[in-house]
C-alpha positions as a Markdown table, in Angstrom:
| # | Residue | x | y | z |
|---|---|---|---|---|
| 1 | Unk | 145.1 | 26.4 | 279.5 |
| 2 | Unk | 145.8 | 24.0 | 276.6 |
| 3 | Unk | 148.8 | 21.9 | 278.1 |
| 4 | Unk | 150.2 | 21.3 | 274.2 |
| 5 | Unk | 150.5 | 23.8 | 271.1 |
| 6 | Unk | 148.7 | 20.9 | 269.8 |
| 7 | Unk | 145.8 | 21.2 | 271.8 |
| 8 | Unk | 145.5 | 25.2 | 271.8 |
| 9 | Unk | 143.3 | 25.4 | 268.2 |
| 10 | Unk | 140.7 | 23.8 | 266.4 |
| 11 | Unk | 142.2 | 21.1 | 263.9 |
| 12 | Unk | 140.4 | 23.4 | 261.1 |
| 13 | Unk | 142.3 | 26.1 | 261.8 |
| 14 | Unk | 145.7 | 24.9 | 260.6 |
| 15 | Unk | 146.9 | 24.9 | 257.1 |
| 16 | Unk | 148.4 | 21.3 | 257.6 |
| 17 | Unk | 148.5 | 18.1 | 259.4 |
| 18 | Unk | 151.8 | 16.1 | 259.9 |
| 19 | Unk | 150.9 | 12.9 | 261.0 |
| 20 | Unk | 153.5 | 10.2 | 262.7 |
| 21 | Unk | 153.0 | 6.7 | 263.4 |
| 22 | Unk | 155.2 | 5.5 | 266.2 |
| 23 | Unk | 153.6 | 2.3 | 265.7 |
| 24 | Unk | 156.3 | 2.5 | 262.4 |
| 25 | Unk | 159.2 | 3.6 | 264.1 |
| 26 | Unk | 159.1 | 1.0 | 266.2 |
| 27 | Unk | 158.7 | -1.3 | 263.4 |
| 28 | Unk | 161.3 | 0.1 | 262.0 |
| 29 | Unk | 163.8 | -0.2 | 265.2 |
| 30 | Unk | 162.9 | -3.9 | 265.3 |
| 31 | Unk | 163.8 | -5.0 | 261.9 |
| 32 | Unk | 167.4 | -3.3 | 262.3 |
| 33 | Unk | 167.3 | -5.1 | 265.8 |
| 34 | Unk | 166.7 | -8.3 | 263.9 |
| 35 | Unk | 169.8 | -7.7 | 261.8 |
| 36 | Unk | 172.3 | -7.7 | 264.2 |
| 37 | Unk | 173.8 | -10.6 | 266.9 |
| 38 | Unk | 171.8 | -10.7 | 270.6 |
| 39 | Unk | 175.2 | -9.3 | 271.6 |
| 40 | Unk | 175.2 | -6.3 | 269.4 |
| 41 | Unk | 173.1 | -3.2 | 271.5 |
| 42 | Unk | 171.0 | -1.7 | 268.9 |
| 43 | Unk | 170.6 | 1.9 | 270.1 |
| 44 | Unk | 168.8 | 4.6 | 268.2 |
| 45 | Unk | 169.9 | 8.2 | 267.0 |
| 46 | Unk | 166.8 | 11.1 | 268.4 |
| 47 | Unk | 168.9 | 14.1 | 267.5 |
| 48 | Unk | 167.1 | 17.5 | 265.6 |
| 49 | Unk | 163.9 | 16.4 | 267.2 |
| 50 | Unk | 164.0 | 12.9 | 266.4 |
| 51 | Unk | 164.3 | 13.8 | 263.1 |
| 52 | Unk | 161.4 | 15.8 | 262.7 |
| 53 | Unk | 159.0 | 13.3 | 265.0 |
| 54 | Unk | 159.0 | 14.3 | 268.4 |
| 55 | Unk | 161.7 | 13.7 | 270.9 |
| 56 | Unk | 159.7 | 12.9 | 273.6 |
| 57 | Unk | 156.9 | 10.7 | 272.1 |
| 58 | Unk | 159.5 | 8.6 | 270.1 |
| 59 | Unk | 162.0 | 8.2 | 272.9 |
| 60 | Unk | 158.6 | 6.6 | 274.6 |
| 61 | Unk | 157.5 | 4.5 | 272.3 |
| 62 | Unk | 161.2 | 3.1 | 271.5 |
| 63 | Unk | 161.8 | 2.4 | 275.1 |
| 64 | Unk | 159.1 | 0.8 | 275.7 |
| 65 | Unk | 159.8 | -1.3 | 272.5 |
| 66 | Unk | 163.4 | -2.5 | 274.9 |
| 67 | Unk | 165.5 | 0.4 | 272.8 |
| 68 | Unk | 167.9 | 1.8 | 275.9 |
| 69 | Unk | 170.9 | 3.5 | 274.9 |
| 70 | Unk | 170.3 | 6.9 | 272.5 |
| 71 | Unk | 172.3 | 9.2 | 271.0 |
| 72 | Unk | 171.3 | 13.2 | 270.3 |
| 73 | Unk | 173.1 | 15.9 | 268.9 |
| 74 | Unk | 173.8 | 18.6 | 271.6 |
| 75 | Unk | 173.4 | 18.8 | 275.3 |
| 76 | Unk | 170.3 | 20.7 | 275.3 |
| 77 | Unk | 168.3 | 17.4 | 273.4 |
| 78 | Unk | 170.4 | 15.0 | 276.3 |
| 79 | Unk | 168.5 | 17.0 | 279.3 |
| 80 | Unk | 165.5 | 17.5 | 278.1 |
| 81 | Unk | 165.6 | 13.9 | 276.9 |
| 82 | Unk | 167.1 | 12.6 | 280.9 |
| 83 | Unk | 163.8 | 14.0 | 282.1 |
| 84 | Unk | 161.7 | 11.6 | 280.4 |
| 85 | Unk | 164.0 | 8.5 | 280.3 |
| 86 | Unk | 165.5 | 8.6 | 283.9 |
| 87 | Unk | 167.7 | 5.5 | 283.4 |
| 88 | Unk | 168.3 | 5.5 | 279.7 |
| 89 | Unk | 172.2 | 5.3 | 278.2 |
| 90 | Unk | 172.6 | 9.1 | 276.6 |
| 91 | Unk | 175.3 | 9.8 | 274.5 |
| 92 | Unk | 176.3 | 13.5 | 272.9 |
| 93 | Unk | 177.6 | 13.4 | 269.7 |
| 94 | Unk | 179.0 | 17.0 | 269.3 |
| 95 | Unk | 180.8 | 15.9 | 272.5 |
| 96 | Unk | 182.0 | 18.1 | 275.5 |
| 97 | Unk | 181.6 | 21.8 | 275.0 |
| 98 | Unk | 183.9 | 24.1 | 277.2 |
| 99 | Unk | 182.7 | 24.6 | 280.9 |
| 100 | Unk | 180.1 | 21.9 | 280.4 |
| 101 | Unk | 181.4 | 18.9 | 282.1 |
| 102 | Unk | 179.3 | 19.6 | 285.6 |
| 103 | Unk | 176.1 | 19.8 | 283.6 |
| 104 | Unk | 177.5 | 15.7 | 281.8 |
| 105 | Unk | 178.3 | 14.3 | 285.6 |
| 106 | Unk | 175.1 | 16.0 | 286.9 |
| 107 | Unk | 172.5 | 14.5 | 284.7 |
| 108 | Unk | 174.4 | 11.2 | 283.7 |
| 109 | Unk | 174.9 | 12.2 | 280.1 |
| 110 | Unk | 177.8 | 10.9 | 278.3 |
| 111 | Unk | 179.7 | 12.5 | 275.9 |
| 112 | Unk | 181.5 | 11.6 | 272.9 |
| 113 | Unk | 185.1 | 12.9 | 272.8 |
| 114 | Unk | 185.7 | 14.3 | 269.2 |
| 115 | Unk | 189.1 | 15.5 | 270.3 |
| 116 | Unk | 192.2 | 15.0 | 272.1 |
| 117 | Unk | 191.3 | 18.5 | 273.9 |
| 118 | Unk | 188.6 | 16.9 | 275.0 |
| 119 | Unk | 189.6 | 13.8 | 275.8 |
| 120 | Unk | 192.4 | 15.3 | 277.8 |
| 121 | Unk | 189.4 | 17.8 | 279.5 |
| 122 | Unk | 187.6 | 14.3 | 280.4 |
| 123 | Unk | 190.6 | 12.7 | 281.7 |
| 124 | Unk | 191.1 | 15.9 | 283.8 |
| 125 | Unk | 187.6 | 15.6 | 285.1 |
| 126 | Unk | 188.1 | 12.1 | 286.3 |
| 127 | Unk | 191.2 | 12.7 | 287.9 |
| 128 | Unk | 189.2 | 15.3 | 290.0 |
| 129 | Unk | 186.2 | 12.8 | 290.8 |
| 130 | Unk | 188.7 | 10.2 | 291.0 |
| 131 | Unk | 186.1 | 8.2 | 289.3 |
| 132 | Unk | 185.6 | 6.5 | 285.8 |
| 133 | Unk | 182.8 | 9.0 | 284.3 |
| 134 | Unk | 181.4 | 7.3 | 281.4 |
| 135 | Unk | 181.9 | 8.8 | 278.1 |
| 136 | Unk | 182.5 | 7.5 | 274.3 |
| 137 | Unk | 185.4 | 8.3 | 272.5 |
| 138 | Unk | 185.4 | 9.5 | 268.8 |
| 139 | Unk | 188.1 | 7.9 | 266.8 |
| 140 | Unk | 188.3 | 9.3 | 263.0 |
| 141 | Unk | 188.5 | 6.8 | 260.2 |
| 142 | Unk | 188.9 | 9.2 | 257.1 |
| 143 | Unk | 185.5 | 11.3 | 257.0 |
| 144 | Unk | 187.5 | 14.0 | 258.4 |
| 145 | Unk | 184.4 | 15.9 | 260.8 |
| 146 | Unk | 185.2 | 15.0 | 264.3 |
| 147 | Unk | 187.7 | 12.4 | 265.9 |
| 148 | Unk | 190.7 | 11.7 | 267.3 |
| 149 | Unk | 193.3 | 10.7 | 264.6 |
| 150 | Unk | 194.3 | 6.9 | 265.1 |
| 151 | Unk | 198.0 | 7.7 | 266.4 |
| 152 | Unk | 196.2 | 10.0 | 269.0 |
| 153 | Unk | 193.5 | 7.3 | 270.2 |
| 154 | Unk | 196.3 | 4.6 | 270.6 |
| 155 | Unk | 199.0 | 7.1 | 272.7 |
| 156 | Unk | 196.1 | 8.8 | 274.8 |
| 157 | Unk | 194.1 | 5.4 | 276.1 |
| 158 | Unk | 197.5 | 3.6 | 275.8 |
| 159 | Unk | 199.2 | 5.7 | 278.9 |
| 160 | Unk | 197.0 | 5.8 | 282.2 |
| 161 | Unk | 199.2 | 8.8 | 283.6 |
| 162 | Unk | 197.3 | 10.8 | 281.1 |
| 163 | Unk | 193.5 | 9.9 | 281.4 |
| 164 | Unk | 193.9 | 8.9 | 285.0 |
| 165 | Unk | 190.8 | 6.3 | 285.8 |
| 166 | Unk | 189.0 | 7.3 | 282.6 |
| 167 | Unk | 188.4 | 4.1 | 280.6 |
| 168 | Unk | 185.8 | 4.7 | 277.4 |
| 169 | Unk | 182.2 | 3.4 | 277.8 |
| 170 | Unk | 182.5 | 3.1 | 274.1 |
| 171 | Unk | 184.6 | 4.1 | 270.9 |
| 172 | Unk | 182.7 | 4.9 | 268.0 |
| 173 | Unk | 183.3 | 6.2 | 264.3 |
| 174 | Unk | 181.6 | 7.0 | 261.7 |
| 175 | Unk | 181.1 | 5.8 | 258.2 |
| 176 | Unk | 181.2 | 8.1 | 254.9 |
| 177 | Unk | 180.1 | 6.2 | 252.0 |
| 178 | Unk | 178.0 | 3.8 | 253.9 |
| 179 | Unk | 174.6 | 4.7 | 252.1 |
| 180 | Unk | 176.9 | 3.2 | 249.0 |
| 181 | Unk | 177.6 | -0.2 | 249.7 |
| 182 | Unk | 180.5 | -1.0 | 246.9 |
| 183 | Unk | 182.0 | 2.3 | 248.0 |
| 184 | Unk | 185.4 | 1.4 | 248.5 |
| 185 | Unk | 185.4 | 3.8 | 251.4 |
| 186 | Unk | 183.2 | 1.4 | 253.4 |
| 187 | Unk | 186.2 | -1.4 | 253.9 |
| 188 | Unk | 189.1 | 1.4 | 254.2 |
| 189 | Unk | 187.4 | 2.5 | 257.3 |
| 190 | Unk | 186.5 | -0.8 | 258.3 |
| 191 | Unk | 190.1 | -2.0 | 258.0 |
| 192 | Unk | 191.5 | 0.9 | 259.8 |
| 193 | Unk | 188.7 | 0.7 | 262.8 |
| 194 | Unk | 189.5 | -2.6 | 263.6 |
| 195 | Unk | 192.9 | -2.1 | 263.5 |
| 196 | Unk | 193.2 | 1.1 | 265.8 |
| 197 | Unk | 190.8 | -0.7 | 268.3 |
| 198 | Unk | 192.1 | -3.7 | 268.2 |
| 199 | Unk | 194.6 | -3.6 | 271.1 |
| 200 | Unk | 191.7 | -2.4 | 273.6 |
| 201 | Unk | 189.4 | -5.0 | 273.4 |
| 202 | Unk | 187.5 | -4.3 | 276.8 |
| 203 | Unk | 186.6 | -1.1 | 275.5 |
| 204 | Unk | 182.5 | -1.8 | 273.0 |
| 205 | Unk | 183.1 | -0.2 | 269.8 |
| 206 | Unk | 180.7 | 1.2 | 267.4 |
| 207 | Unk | 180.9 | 1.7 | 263.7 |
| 208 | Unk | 177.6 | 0.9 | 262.0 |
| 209 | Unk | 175.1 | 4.1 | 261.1 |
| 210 | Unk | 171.9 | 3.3 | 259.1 |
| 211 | Unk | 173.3 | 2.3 | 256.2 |
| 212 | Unk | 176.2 | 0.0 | 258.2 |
| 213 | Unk | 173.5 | -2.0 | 259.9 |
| 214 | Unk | 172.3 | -2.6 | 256.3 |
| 215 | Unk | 176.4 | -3.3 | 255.0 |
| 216 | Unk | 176.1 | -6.6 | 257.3 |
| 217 | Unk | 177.6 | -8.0 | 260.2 |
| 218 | Unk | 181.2 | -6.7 | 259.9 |
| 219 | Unk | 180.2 | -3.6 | 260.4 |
| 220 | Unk | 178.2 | -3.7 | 263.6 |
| 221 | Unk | 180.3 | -4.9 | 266.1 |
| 222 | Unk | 179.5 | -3.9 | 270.1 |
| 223 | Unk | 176.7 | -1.7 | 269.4 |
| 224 | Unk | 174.9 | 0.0 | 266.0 |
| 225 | Unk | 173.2 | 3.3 | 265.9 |
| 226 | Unk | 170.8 | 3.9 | 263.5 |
| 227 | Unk | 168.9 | 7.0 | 262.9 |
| 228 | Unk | 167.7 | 8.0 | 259.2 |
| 229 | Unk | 166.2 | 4.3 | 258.3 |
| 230 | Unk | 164.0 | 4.3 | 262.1 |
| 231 | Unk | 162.3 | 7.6 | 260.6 |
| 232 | Unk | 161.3 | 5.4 | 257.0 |
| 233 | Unk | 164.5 | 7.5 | 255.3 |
| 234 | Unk | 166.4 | 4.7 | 253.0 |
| 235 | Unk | 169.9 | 4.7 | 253.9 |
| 236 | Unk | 171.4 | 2.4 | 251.1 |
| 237 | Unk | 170.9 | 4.8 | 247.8 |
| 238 | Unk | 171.1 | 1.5 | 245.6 |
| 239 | Unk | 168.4 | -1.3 | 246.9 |
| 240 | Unk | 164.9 | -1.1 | 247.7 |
| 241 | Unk | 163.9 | 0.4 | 250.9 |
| 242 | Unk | 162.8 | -1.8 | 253.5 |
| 243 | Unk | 161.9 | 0.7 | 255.9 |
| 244 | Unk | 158.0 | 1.6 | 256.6 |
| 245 | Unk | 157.3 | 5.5 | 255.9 |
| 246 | Unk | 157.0 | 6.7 | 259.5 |
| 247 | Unk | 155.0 | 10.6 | 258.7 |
| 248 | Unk | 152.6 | 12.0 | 256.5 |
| 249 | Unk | 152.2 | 15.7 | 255.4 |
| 250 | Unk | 148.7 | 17.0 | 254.3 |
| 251 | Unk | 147.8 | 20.4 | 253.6 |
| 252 | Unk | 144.7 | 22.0 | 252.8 |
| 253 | Unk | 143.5 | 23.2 | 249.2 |
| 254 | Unk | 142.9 | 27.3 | 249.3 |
| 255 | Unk | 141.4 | 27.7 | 245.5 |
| 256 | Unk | 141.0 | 25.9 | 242.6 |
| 257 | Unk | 141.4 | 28.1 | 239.5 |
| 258 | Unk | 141.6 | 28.2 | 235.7 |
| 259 | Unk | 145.2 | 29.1 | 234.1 |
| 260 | Unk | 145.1 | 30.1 | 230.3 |
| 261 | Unk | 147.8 | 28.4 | 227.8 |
| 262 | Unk | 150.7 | 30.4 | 227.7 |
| 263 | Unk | 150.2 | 32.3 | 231.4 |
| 264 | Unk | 153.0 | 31.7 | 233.8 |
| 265 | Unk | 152.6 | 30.4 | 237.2 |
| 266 | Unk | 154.5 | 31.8 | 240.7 |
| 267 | Unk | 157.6 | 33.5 | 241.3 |
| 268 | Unk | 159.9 | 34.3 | 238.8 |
| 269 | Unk | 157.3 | 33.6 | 235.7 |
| 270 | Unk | 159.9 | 30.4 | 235.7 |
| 271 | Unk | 156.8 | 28.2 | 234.6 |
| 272 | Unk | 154.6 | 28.4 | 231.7 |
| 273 | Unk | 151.2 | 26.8 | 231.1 |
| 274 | Unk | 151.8 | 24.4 | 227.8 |
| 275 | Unk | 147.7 | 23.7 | 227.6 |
| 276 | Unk | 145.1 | 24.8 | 229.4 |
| 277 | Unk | 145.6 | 24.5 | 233.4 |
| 278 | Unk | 143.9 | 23.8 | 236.5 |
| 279 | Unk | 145.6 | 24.0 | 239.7 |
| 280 | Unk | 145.6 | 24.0 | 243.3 |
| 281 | Unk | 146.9 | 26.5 | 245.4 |
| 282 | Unk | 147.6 | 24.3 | 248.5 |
| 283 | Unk | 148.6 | 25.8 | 252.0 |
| 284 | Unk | 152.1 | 24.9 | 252.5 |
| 285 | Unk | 155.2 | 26.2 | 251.3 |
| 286 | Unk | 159.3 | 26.2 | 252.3 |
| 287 | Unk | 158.4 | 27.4 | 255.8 |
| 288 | Unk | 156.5 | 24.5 | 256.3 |
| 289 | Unk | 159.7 | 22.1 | 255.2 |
| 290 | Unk | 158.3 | 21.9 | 252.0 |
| 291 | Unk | 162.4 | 22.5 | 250.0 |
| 292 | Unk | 162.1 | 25.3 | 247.5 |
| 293 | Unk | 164.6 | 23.8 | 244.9 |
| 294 | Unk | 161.4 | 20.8 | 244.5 |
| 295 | Unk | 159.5 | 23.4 | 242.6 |
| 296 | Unk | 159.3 | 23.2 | 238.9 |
| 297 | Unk | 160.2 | 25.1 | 235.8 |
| 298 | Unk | 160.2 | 25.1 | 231.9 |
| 299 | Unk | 163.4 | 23.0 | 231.7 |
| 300 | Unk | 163.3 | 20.8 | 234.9 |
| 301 | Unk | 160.3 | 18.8 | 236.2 |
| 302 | Unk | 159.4 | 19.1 | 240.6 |
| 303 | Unk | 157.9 | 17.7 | 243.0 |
| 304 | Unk | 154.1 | 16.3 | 242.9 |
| 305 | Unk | 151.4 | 16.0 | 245.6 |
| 306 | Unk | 148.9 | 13.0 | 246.1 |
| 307 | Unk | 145.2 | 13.8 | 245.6 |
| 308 | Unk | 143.1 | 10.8 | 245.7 |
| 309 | Unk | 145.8 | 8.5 | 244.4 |
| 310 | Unk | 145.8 | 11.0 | 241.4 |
| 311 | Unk | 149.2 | 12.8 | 240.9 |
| 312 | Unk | 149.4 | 16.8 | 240.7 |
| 313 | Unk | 152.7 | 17.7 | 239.9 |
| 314 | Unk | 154.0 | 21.1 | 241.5 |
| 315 | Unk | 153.8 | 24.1 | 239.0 |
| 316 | Unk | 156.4 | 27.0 | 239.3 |
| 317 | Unk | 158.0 | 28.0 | 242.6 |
| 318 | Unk | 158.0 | 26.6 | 246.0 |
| 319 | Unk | 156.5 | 29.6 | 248.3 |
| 320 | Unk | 156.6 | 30.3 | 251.6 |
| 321 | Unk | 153.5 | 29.8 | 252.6 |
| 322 | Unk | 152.0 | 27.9 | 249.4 |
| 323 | Unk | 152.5 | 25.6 | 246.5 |
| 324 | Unk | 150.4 | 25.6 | 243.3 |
| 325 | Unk | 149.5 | 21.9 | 242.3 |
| 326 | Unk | 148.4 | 20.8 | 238.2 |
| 327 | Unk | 144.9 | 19.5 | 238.9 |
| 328 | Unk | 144.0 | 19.9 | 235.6 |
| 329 | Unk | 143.4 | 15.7 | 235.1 |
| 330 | Unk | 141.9 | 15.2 | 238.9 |
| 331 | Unk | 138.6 | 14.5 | 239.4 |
| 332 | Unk | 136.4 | 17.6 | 240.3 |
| 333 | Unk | 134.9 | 15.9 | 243.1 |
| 334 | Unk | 137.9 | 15.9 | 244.8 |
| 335 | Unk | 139.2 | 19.3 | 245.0 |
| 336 | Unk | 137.0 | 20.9 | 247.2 |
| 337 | Unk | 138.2 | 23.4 | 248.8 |
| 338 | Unk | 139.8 | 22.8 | 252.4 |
| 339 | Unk | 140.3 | 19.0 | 251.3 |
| 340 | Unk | 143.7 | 17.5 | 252.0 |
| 341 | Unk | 146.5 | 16.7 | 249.7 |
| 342 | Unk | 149.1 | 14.8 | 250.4 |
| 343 | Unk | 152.9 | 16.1 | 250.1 |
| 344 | Unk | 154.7 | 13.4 | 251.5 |
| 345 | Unk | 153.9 | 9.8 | 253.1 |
| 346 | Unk | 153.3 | 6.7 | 251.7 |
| 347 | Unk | 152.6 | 7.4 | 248.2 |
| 348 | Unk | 155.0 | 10.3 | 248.1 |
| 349 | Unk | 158.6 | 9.3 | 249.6 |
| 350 | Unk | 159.9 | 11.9 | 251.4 |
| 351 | Unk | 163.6 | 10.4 | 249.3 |
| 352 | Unk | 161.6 | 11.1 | 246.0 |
| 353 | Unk | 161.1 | 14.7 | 246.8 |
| 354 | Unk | 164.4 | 15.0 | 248.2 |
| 355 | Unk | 165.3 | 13.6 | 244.2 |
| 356 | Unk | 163.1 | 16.8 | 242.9 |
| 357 | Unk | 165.2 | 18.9 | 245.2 |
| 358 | Unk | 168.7 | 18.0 | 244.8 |
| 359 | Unk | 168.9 | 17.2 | 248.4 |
| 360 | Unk | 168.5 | 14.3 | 251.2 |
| 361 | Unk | 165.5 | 12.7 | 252.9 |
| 362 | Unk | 167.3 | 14.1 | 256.3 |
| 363 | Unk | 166.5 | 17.4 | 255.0 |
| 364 | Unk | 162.9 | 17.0 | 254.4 |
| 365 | Unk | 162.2 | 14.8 | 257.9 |
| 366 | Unk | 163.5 | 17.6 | 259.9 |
| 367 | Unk | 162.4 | 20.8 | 258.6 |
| 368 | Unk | 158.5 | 19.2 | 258.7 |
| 369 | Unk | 155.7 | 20.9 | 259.8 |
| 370 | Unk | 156.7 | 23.5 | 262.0 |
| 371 | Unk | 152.8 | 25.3 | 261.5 |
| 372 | Unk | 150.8 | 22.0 | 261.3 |
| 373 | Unk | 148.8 | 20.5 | 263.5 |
| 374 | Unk | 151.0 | 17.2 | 265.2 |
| 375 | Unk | 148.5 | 14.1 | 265.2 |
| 376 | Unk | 150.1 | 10.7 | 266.2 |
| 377 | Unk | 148.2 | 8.4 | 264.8 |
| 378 | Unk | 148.6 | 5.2 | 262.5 |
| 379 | Unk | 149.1 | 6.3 | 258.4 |
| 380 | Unk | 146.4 | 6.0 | 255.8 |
């Protein structure tokens, strides 16, 4: 039996190929390691799948790159990623859910205490053990999603009757406006993280994302964890993007047919054919990642695909299973049927669709491919 998905059918027989380079990612971990002090761990974020790109192989390839402390999501992403990285630092970032704290001790997975309940649940468990079980501690600095309020942070780690041996591994937050760096946001929350952790300086603290690796060195004290810019995303909205596109979706042409002036295309009739078309009905659609809302109508322009370095801008709805693609000014030679297009990678920034589809690159890195063949592999 085929030991992969991957390995179970011909490559001809899928619609698409999604090709990541881990070569990139680790490129891409290295230049935010370069940013930051020898004394600041840089860690990296694998949550929803690594962002699209494959726990497992990325985990790999960044810790053999030096990376050694991650952060996922939910405790189901921690184990599975525990059995490949025996000795790796593992944080949980939606933090201890009732009835789970065996399962955190168990597997030496740390979680990252979003509230006093479960700070006070922690505490609890060390009490038990009588030992200091690592976990992080979530203090919130204004974006209002999880976190201890400052007052709490300062009277829970400030009386030892409470938490018994517990001391934080780390205490973390979490910038809002960081992809905008003259946000005023940005300093607020600096001011107010320095101030709240200030009287605990044994404890490593954590504030920068992405974009706060990117905001400079005031923002990265003990440790930075970035996620969206290891994947090629660009977390500052406002400057170039110095992070190297990390995937690659191609999917196959089905036909290549004639559309009179004046015919709609798709769904909806929501596009209509201004001069005589050709287009390319391309094997991909919204279950594929590919974000409805990209598709295009009479008033507002969509997304486009890469054919030969020739663009072929999406016509009409966004499908399911397909997307119809103007050909009409790409060479014939090239639209043979089964050839690849390309609907996102190097010439096609996965932060330019997300532009056509009123959305975020996050979006479109992890809703990838879930019907395409998976090739690691170097992009071309």
């Amino acid at each position: 039996m085929p030991a992969t998905i991957e390995q179970a059918f011909p490559s001809n027989l899928y619609g698409g190929r999604l090709t990541i380079d881990l070569d990139a990612i680790v490129s891409n971990w290295s230049l935010l390691k370069g940013k930051v002090s020898d004394s600041t761990d840089c860690a990296a974020v694998l949550k929803a799948d690594a962002y699209g790109t494959g726990q497992d192989k990325t985990a790999a390839a960044l810790y053999q790159a030096g990376c050694r402390t991650f952060f996922v999501a939910v405790p189901t992403e921690a184990l599975t990623l525990r059995a490949s990285l025996p000795d790796a630092v593992i944080y949980v970032l939606d933090g201890l859910f009732p009835g789970t704290a065996d399962h955190f001790l168990t597997h030496d997975i740390r979680p990252v205490l979003g509230s006093l309940e479960e700070l006070l649940e922690w505490g609890e468990v060390c009490k038990a053990s009588g030992k200091n079980n690592a976990a992080a501690v979530h203090v919130d600095t204004g974006i209002h999603r999880l976190g201890l309020s400052p007052a709490e942070l300062t009277r829970a780690l400030g009386d030892n009757a409470v938490l018994g041996p517990f001391q934080p591994s780390l205490v973390m937050s979490h910038l809002a406006c960081g992809s905008t760096p003259d946000h005023d946001m940005n300093r607020r929350q600096l001011k107010l993280f320095t101030e709240t952790t200030a009287p605990f300086p044994h404890i490593p603290r954590s504030l920068a994302n992405s974009a706060g690796v990117l905001l400079g060195p005031d923002y990265h004290f003990d440790l930075v964890r970035p996620g969206i810019a290891l994947y090629g995303g660009q977390a500052i909205e406002t400057e170039p993007n110095p992070m190297k596109p990390v995937a690659k979706v191609e999917a196959r042409i089905m036909i290549v047919r004639d559309v009179p002036q004046g015919d709609t295309i798709g769904y909806g009739a929501k596009q209509t054919a201004k001069r005589p078309l050709r287009n390319a009905v391309v094997a991909a659609g919204y279950a594929d990642g590919m974000i409805r809302r990209a598709g295009s109508t009479d008033d507002r322009p969509g997304g486009f695909g890469l054919i030969g370095g020739y663009k072929a801008p999406i016509l009409g709805r966004i499908s399911m299973d397909m997307i119809t693609l103007d050909v009409t000014d790409v060479p014939e030679h090239l639209l043979q049927r089964g050839a690849f297009v390309e609907m996102l990678g190097p010439g096609v920034a996965a932060s330019d669709l997300a532009a056509y589809a009123e959305t975020i690159d996050y979006e479109y890195l992890t809703s990838l491919g879930r019907r395409f063949e998976r090739v690691y592999a170097p992009l071309t």
